[in-house]
Amino acid sequence: MTPFRASGAAAGRSWVFAALCGSLLGAVLQLQQAGLWRAWVYAGLLLVAGAGLWWRRLSGRGLLMASLVCGAMAGAGLAGWRAAVYASGALDPALEGRDLQVTGVVSEMPQRSEGGTRFRLDVESAGWADPGEEGRPTVPDRIALGWYSEGSGLWDRASEGRTPSASTVGSLHAGERWRLTVRLKAPHGNRNPHGFDSELWMWEQGLRAGGHVRTGARDAAPALVAPTRRHPIERAREAVRDAVFERVPDRAQAGVIAALVTGDQSAIDRSGWDVFRATGVAHLMSISGLHVTMFAWLAAHVVGLLWRRSARLMLRVPAQQAALVGGVLLATLYALFSGWGVPSQRTVWMLAAAALLRLTGRRWPWPHVWLLTAAVVVALDPWALMQAGFWLSFVAVGVLFATDAGVPGERKAGASFRLLQFLREQWVITLAITPLSLLLFQQVSLIGLLANAVAIPWVTLVITPLAMLGVAVAPLWDLAARAVQVLALLLQWLAGLPYATLSVAAPPWWMAACGVAGGALLAMRLPWSLRTLGIPLLLPVLLWQAPRPAAGEFELLAADVGQGNAVLVRTATHSLLYDAGPRYSLESDAGHRVLVPLLRAYGERLDTLVLSHRDLDHTGGAPAVLAMQSQAALLSSIEATHPLQAMRAARRCEAGQAWSWDGVRFEVLHPFDTDYRGFTKPNAVSCVLRIDSGRAVALLAGDIERLQETALVTRTPELLRADVLLAPHHGSKTSSSPAFLDAVKPRIAIVQAGYRNRFGHPAQEVAARYLERGGQLVENTRCGAAHWSSVRPGDVACERERNARYWQHSLP
């Protein structure tokens, strides 16, 4: 046997093209696995693929098919083998919630906020916080930690009732070695339809556990052991970021400059990101391919000028080749300095591929260069395929390649031609990625073309150069801040225009793919008779509506929001949201993180938002929901002076209120008017909502406790029988009394509580009480978002089971 050889350069490129396509396909298929195989299985796939590509003698279609299959085996084998090796280093469940003392080095620049500091630690050694414990715990080599300040809300959850010490959050820096007392838990995020997969994000970042620093009076105080010389790039990034914030007084302007120079996207506050997304320029505020390409072009120009000054160097290597290599190398350093994000990686590999082909005198067709770059990125980071930025970047570049009819000979000069070419490229990208943006984000900016026409040259040619040169000449950051201020004023005005953004329900992936093809077809340099064929491909994406229940039926979606309640109720033409989830921190809440994307993905226009009572784990996400759903009425037991009343005047919920939507009856069972006068505890006046389709009933009980349960059993026992029950007070010991459960007789009880929450919800005796009565207890920590329909009242579908993936945390 000898290695196969295809005849001709074209045939050689064809099998390479097939192998590249196969490798991407194999990685995609491997990412769909619900569970991992053994590592040796994936290693075997790699060996077979390598042997097949090297030794098998084939030609023609057989060669292409073999290359495709072997490429797929190689892509799946490499991704799976890496995943299996990575999974072997997961946190031992027995260590969760136990106090440990770890020593390690801060591996990335810390992220500071008003609530505390978040950072990553490369663990060097670990032991028990209690010296009396036997043995030594095995801790993952990289963990994510939070060090929270007292009174931040985050500290309150992390402290779990321990007596605070006088210490405050320490000043950590990248490269420092610290000894800390920590409490760890496995990465466990919220699982919702079309929601952000935080478990995948931590997996891709190499973070096998998360936790917080313990600073109680009985805990050993955190101690700086010594600075080290490790992670020099991160130390430099942190120094530059801190220098920007020290120089520029306006934090919003400083955040943009820091993001453009160091790639620290968290430096931009949430309101800033809202404006950038609404105007379609968010891609400019991170280190994108455009920034890296511009840097490579400038670096190549400077290297070329300097190289030509030396006759000796010119004799060794031509200036053109030196400039090409120097530009790619310096662009790589810039990408590393900016955090080595997926867009930067993609651009670096594309520049390297183009440079290598030019240096070797080869001319590959653009699809080969495009796929080669994608295959390299995926080989190094298979989970990039699950990132929105990966698809937006590669689709945009591919469409530009395909539509640059760069028709030979059409290389004109002049400012007017370059301006027209720039506008055309923006139009092409907008048409092509709009359907993809709707699939990924369910939102697209209608004024994005105009905003980008101004923002791209302003950010690329003014703000970014000033920000980068400010590293050497700090006063230039002041000019960059002024430039950011000018841009911000324009973008805020554009974002405030009516119909600045378009939101539609998330279309199926195949429909979005057809839409991308339709956008590309419209943008290509073809006769208009052919271009117009793209319109039928675009229309289904724009007109798609998410399926709804039939008349007389309703469905519930108990969102996975952690320690809090949020239930979406949908009928044939109406929608209601019962509670809005918790506030996670000073900068984050369930509204922005879970509910707004969820409602947008379903194309929902809420008729009513019901807030059962004032507690923050039920109202934390309400401001974001009310801002998005301007037409929604507010029904709640919150007091007249509550801050939410300023956003939307609330109608007080009282027993006896009832209405019907599409043949489904809604009725408030609690509280009575006398309850408002007799109780001061918010839980006591939780709004209890009964929903009845005639053959199935749901009961949403808020945080009522035993006394209110007894009152309901006494007042309206005939209305309590229900198929599905939102467990009162998250399954607390103070609720779900035997008499109440005997009256409700739920077939399914849904508990919305946080993973390893400090309250111990649901209590073991409460869970046993439900199971003793033959009911099914559904916990969102195990289920994710729970889907229930009145059509099948005895069934519940779990998001973690419907879309199971191997990187998801599974509870024992």
PDB file of N, CA and C in Angstrom, residues 572-632:
ATOM      1  N   ALA A 572     -54.384  30.668  23.293  1.00  0.00           N
ATOM      2  CA  ALA A 572     -54.356  30.769  21.831  1.00  0.00           C
ATOM      3  C   ALA A 572     -53.907  32.147  21.354  1.00  0.00           C
ATOM      4  N   THR A 573     -54.339  33.207  22.048  1.00  0.00           N
ATOM      5  CA  THR A 573     -53.993  34.567  21.596  1.00  0.00           C
ATOM      6  C   THR A 573     -53.522  35.475  22.719  1.00  0.00           C
ATOM      7  N   HIS A 574     -53.354  34.959  23.934  1.00  0.00           N
ATOM      8  CA  HIS A 574     -52.973  35.805  25.072  1.00  0.00           C
ATOM      9  C   HIS A 574     -51.810  35.176  25.834  1.00  0.00           C
ATOM     10  N   SER A 575     -51.112  36.039  26.602  1.00  0.00           N
ATOM     11  CA  SER A 575     -49.970  35.578  27.400  1.00  0.00           C
ATOM     12  C   SER A 575     -49.946  36.304  28.730  1.00  0.00           C
ATOM     13  N   LEU A 576     -49.501  35.582  29.738  1.00  0.00           N
ATOM     14  CA  LEU A 576     -49.379  36.127  31.096  1.00  0.00           C
ATOM     15  C   LEU A 576     -48.068  35.618  31.681  1.00  0.00           C
ATOM     16  N   LEU A 577     -47.368  36.489  32.374  1.00  0.00           N
ATOM     17  CA  LEU A 577     -46.151  36.085  33.089  1.00  0.00           C
ATOM     18  C   LEU A 577     -46.413  36.205  34.580  1.00  0.00           C
ATOM     19  N   TYR A 578     -46.258  35.084  35.279  1.00  0.00           N
ATOM     20  CA  TYR A 578     -46.464  35.051  36.729  1.00  0.00           C
ATOM     21  C   TYR A 578     -45.101  35.122  37.404  1.00  0.00           C
ATOM     22  N   ASP A 579     -44.796  36.277  37.970  1.00  0.00           N
ATOM     23  CA  ASP A 579     -43.524  36.595  38.619  1.00  0.00           C
ATOM     24  C   ASP A 579     -42.400  36.750  37.589  1.00  0.00           C
ATOM     25  N   ALA A 580     -41.349  37.453  38.009  1.00  0.00           N
ATOM     26  CA  ALA A 580     -40.301  37.831  37.060  1.00  0.00           C
ATOM     27  C   ALA A 580     -38.910  37.432  37.528  1.00  0.00           C
ATOM     28  N   GLY A 581     -38.823  36.469  38.435  1.00  0.00           N
ATOM     29  CA  GLY A 581     -37.521  35.933  38.805  1.00  0.00           C
ATOM     30  C   GLY A 581     -36.720  36.867  39.694  1.00  0.00           C
ATOM     31  N   PRO A 582     -35.527  36.435  40.105  1.00  0.00           N
ATOM     32  CA  PRO A 582     -34.728  37.177  41.090  1.00  0.00           C
ATOM     33  C   PRO A 582     -33.785  38.191  40.458  1.00  0.00           C
ATOM     34  N   ARG A 583     -33.227  39.002  41.299  1.00  0.00           N
ATOM     35  CA  ARG A 583     -32.061  39.812  40.932  1.00  0.00           C
ATOM     36  C   ARG A 583     -30.832  39.057  41.414  1.00  0.00           C
ATOM     37  N   TYR A 584     -29.894  38.821  40.503  1.00  0.00           N
ATOM     38  CA  TYR A 584     -28.717  38.021  40.850  1.00  0.00           C
ATOM     39  C   TYR A 584     -27.627  38.865  41.503  1.00  0.00           C
ATOM     40  N   SER A 585     -27.487  40.096  41.050  1.00  0.00           N
ATOM     41  CA  SER A 585     -26.444  40.977  41.561  1.00  0.00           C
ATOM     42  C   SER A 585     -26.844  42.406  41.245  1.00  0.00           C
ATOM     43  N   LEU A 586     -25.976  43.336  41.557  1.00  0.00           N
ATOM     44  CA  LEU A 586     -26.267  44.731  41.261  1.00  0.00           C
ATOM     45  C   LEU A 586     -26.330  44.989  39.765  1.00  0.00           C
ATOM     46  N   GLU A 587     -25.664  44.149  38.966  1.00  0.00           N
ATOM     47  CA  GLU A 587     -25.624  44.358  37.521  1.00  0.00           C
ATOM     48  C   GLU A 587     -26.459  43.371  36.732  1.00  0.00           C
ATOM     49  N   SER A 588     -27.075  42.389  37.393  1.00  0.00           N
ATOM     50  CA  SER A 588     -27.706  41.304  36.640  1.00  0.00           C
ATOM     51  C   SER A 588     -28.997  40.852  37.309  1.00  0.00           C
ATOM     52  N   ASP A 589     -29.991  40.513  36.482  1.00  0.00           N
ATOM     53  CA  ASP A 589     -31.250  39.997  37.009  1.00  0.00           C
ATOM     54  C   ASP A 589     -31.851  39.027  36.000  1.00  0.00           C
ATOM     55  N   ALA A 590     -32.889  38.303  36.446  1.00  0.00           N
ATOM     56  CA  ALA A 590     -33.523  37.296  35.602  1.00  0.00           C
ATOM     57  C   ALA A 590     -34.237  37.914  34.414  1.00  0.00           C
ATOM     58  N   GLY A 591     -34.647  39.173  34.535  1.00  0.00           N
ATOM     59  CA  GLY A 591     -35.315  39.826  33.415  1.00  0.00           C
ATOM     60  C   GLY A 591     -34.410  39.942  32.210  1.00  0.00           C
ATOM     61  N   HIS A 592     -33.233  40.522  32.395  1.00  0.00           N
ATOM     62  CA  HIS A 592     -32.302  40.695  31.288  1.00  0.00           C
ATOM     63  C   HIS A 592     -31.707  39.371  30.824  1.00  0.00           C
ATOM     64  N   ARG A 593     -31.367  38.513  31.783  1.00  0.00           N
ATOM     65  CA  ARG A 593     -30.625  37.300  31.426  1.00  0.00           C
ATOM     66  C   ARG A 593     -31.494  36.179  30.891  1.00  0.00           C
ATOM     67  N   VAL A 594     -32.745  36.086  31.370  1.00  0.00           N
ATOM     68  CA  VAL A 594     -33.578  34.935  31.012  1.00  0.00           C
ATOM     69  C   VAL A 594     -34.873  35.345  30.329  1.00  0.00           C
ATOM     70  N   LEU A 595     -35.646  36.208  30.966  1.00  0.00           N
ATOM     71  CA  LEU A 595     -37.023  36.418  30.533  1.00  0.00           C
ATOM     72  C   LEU A 595     -37.150  37.251  29.262  1.00  0.00           C
ATOM     73  N   VAL A 596     -36.390  38.320  29.150  1.00  0.00           N
ATOM     74  CA  VAL A 596     -36.470  39.134  27.918  1.00  0.00           C
ATOM     75  C   VAL A 596     -36.066  38.306  26.701  1.00  0.00           C
ATOM     76  N   PRO A 597     -34.928  37.570  26.719  1.00  0.00           N
ATOM     77  CA  PRO A 597     -34.623  36.709  25.562  1.00  0.00           C
ATOM     78  C   PRO A 597     -35.680  35.639  25.327  1.00  0.00           C
ATOM     79  N   LEU A 598     -36.253  35.081  26.396  1.00  0.00           N
ATOM     80  CA  LEU A 598     -37.258  34.039  26.257  1.00  0.00           C
ATOM     81  C   LEU A 598     -38.523  34.584  25.602  1.00  0.00           C
ATOM     82  N   LEU A 599     -39.001  35.717  26.075  1.00  0.00           N
ATOM     83  CA  LEU A 599     -40.199  36.320  25.503  1.00  0.00           C
ATOM     84  C   LEU A 599     -39.968  36.727  24.051  1.00  0.00           C
ATOM     85  N   ARG A 600     -38.774  37.211  23.762  1.00  0.00           N
ATOM     86  CA  ARG A 600     -38.465  37.594  22.377  1.00  0.00           C
ATOM     87  C   ARG A 600     -38.424  36.364  21.476  1.00  0.00           C
ATOM     88  N   ALA A 601     -37.864  35.274  21.970  1.00  0.00           N
ATOM     89  CA  ALA A 601     -37.765  34.061  21.158  1.00  0.00           C
ATOM     90  C   ALA A 601     -39.137  33.486  20.832  1.00  0.00           C
ATOM     91  N   TYR A 602     -40.093  33.644  21.735  1.00  0.00           N
ATOM     92  CA  TYR A 602     -41.443  33.155  21.495  1.00  0.00           C
ATOM     93  C   TYR A 602     -42.323  34.199  20.797  1.00  0.00           C
ATOM     94  N   GLY A 603     -41.778  35.379  20.562  1.00  0.00           N
ATOM     95  CA  GLY A 603     -42.569  36.426  19.930  1.00  0.00           C
ATOM     96  C   GLY A 603     -43.730  36.882  20.784  1.00  0.00           C
ATOM     97  N   GLU A 604     -43.539  36.934  22.102  1.00  0.00           N
ATOM     98  CA  GLU A 604     -44.632  37.209  23.020  1.00  0.00           C
ATOM     99  C   GLU A 604     -44.871  38.706  23.222  1.00  0.00           C
ATOM    100  N   ARG A 605     -46.147  39.058  23.279  1.00  0.00           N
ATOM    101  CA  ARG A 605     -46.601  40.369  23.745  1.00  0.00           C
ATOM    102  C   ARG A 605     -47.496  40.111  24.956  1.00  0.00           C
ATOM    103  N   LEU A 606     -46.948  40.336  26.124  1.00  0.00           N
ATOM    104  CA  LEU A 606     -47.662  40.012  27.354  1.00  0.00           C
ATOM    105  C   LEU A 606     -48.900  40.888  27.516  1.00  0.00           C
ATOM    106  N   ASP A 607     -49.995  40.255  27.902  1.00  0.00           N
ATOM    107  CA  ASP A 607     -51.184  41.004  28.289  1.00  0.00           C
ATOM    108  C   ASP A 607     -51.090  41.443  29.744  1.00  0.00           C
ATOM    109  N   THR A 608     -50.550  40.572  30.585  1.00  0.00           N
ATOM    110  CA  THR A 608     -50.508  40.859  32.022  1.00  0.00           C
ATOM    111  C   THR A 608     -49.232  40.293  32.636  1.00  0.00           C
ATOM    112  N   LEU A 609     -48.644  41.082  33.508  1.00  0.00           N
ATOM    113  CA  LEU A 609     -47.562  40.608  34.369  1.00  0.00           C
ATOM    114  C   LEU A 609     -48.111  40.558  35.787  1.00  0.00           C
ATOM    115  N   VAL A 610     -48.118  39.363  36.373  1.00  0.00           N
ATOM    116  CA  VAL A 610     -48.573  39.186  37.752  1.00  0.00           C
ATOM    117  C   VAL A 610     -47.333  39.032  38.635  1.00  0.00           C
ATOM    118  N   LEU A 611     -47.177  39.914  39.598  1.00  0.00           N
ATOM    119  CA  LEU A 611     -46.109  39.795  40.592  1.00  0.00           C
ATOM    120  C   LEU A 611     -46.765  39.385  41.899  1.00  0.00           C
ATOM    121  N   SER A 612     -46.498  38.162  42.327  1.00  0.00           N
ATOM    122  CA  SER A 612     -47.243  37.609  43.469  1.00  0.00           C
ATOM    123  C   SER A 612     -47.073  38.450  44.726  1.00  0.00           C
ATOM    124  N   HIS A 613     -45.848  38.940  44.981  1.00  0.00           N
ATOM    125  CA  HIS A 613     -45.616  39.806  46.135  1.00  0.00           C
ATOM    126  C   HIS A 613     -44.284  40.509  45.929  1.00  0.00           C
ATOM    127  N   ARG A 614     -43.852  41.270  46.889  1.00  0.00           N
ATOM    128  CA  ARG A 614     -42.764  42.208  46.685  1.00  0.00           C
ATOM    129  C   ARG A 614     -41.364  41.607  46.790  1.00  0.00           C
ATOM    130  N   ASP A 615     -41.202  40.393  47.300  1.00  0.00           N
ATOM    131  CA  ASP A 615     -39.861  39.839  47.524  1.00  0.00           C
ATOM    132  C   ASP A 615     -39.047  39.862  46.242  1.00  0.00           C
ATOM    133  N   LEU A 616     -37.729  40.099  46.381  1.00  0.00           N
ATOM    134  CA  LEU A 616     -36.864  40.341  45.239  1.00  0.00           C
ATOM    135  C   LEU A 616     -36.669  39.116  44.362  1.00  0.00           C
ATOM    136  N   ASP A 617     -36.899  37.919  44.923  1.00  0.00           N
ATOM    137  CA  ASP A 617     -36.755  36.735  44.084  1.00  0.00           C
ATOM    138  C   ASP A 617     -37.978  36.531  43.180  1.00  0.00           C
ATOM    139  N   HIS A 618     -38.968  37.414  43.307  1.00  0.00           N
ATOM    140  CA  HIS A 618     -40.152  37.367  42.449  1.00  0.00           C
ATOM    141  C   HIS A 618     -40.280  38.623  41.591  1.00  0.00           C
ATOM    142  N   THR A 619     -39.643  39.710  41.995  1.00  0.00           N
ATOM    143  CA  THR A 619     -39.759  40.985  41.275  1.00  0.00           C
ATOM    144  C   THR A 619     -38.441  41.469  40.689  1.00  0.00           C
ATOM    145  N   GLY A 620     -37.345  40.738  40.906  1.00  0.00           N
ATOM    146  CA  GLY A 620     -36.029  41.217  40.482  1.00  0.00           C
ATOM    147  C   GLY A 620     -35.928  41.501  38.998  1.00  0.00           C
ATOM    148  N   GLY A 621     -36.589  40.687  38.161  1.00  0.00           N
ATOM    149  CA  GLY A 621     -36.517  40.885  36.712  1.00  0.00           C
ATOM    150  C   GLY A 621     -37.630  41.735  36.148  1.00  0.00           C
ATOM    151  N   ALA A 622     -38.525  42.243  37.011  1.00  0.00           N
ATOM    152  CA  ALA A 622     -39.694  42.988  36.538  1.00  0.00           C
ATOM    153  C   ALA A 622     -39.346  44.267  35.779  1.00  0.00           C
ATOM    154  N   PRO A 623     -38.376  45.081  36.223  1.00  0.00           N
ATOM    155  CA  PRO A 623     -38.078  46.303  35.460  1.00  0.00           C
ATOM    156  C   PRO A 623     -37.702  46.020  34.001  1.00  0.00           C
ATOM    157  N   ALA A 624     -36.910  45.000  33.765  1.00  0.00           N
ATOM    158  CA  ALA A 624     -36.522  44.681  32.387  1.00  0.00           C
ATOM    159  C   ALA A 624     -37.715  44.200  31.582  1.00  0.00           C
ATOM    160  N   VAL A 625     -38.582  43.379  32.199  1.00  0.00           N
ATOM    161  CA  VAL A 625     -39.758  42.873  31.494  1.00  0.00           C
ATOM    162  C   VAL A 625     -40.721  44.009  31.178  1.00  0.00           C
ATOM    163  N   LEU A 626     -40.968  44.900  32.140  1.00  0.00           N
ATOM    164  CA  LEU A 626     -41.883  46.014  31.914  1.00  0.00           C
ATOM    165  C   LEU A 626     -41.338  46.973  30.860  1.00  0.00           C
ATOM    166  N   ALA A 627     -40.019  47.163  30.830  1.00  0.00           N
ATOM    167  CA  ALA A 627     -39.431  48.037  29.813  1.00  0.00           C
ATOM    168  C   ALA A 627     -39.611  47.451  28.421  1.00  0.00           C
ATOM    169  N   MET A 628     -39.548  46.132  28.305  1.00  0.00           N
ATOM    170  CA  MET A 628     -39.720  45.479  27.004  1.00  0.00           C
ATOM    171  C   MET A 628     -41.192  45.388  26.614  1.00  0.00           C
ATOM    172  N   GLN A 629     -42.057  45.128  27.581  1.00  0.00           N
ATOM    173  CA  GLN A 629     -43.479  44.890  27.323  1.00  0.00           C
ATOM    174  C   GLN A 629     -44.281  46.110  27.784  1.00  0.00           C
ATOM    175  N   SER A 630     -44.244  47.155  26.996  1.00  0.00           N
ATOM    176  CA  SER A 630     -44.880  48.414  27.393  1.00  0.00           C
ATOM    177  C   SER A 630     -46.393  48.309  27.462  1.00  0.00           C
ATOM    178  N   GLN A 631     -46.980  47.325  26.791  1.00  0.00           N
ATOM    179  CA  GLN A 631     -48.436  47.192  26.767  1.00  0.00           C
ATOM    180  C   GLN A 631     -48.983  46.332  27.903  1.00  0.00           C
ATOM    181  N   ALA A 632     -48.120  45.662  28.652  1.00  0.00           N
ATOM    182  CA  ALA A 632     -48.570  44.705  29.663  1.00  0.00           C
ATOM    183  C   ALA A 632     -49.146  45.414  30.883  1.00  0.00           C
TER     184      ALA A 632
END
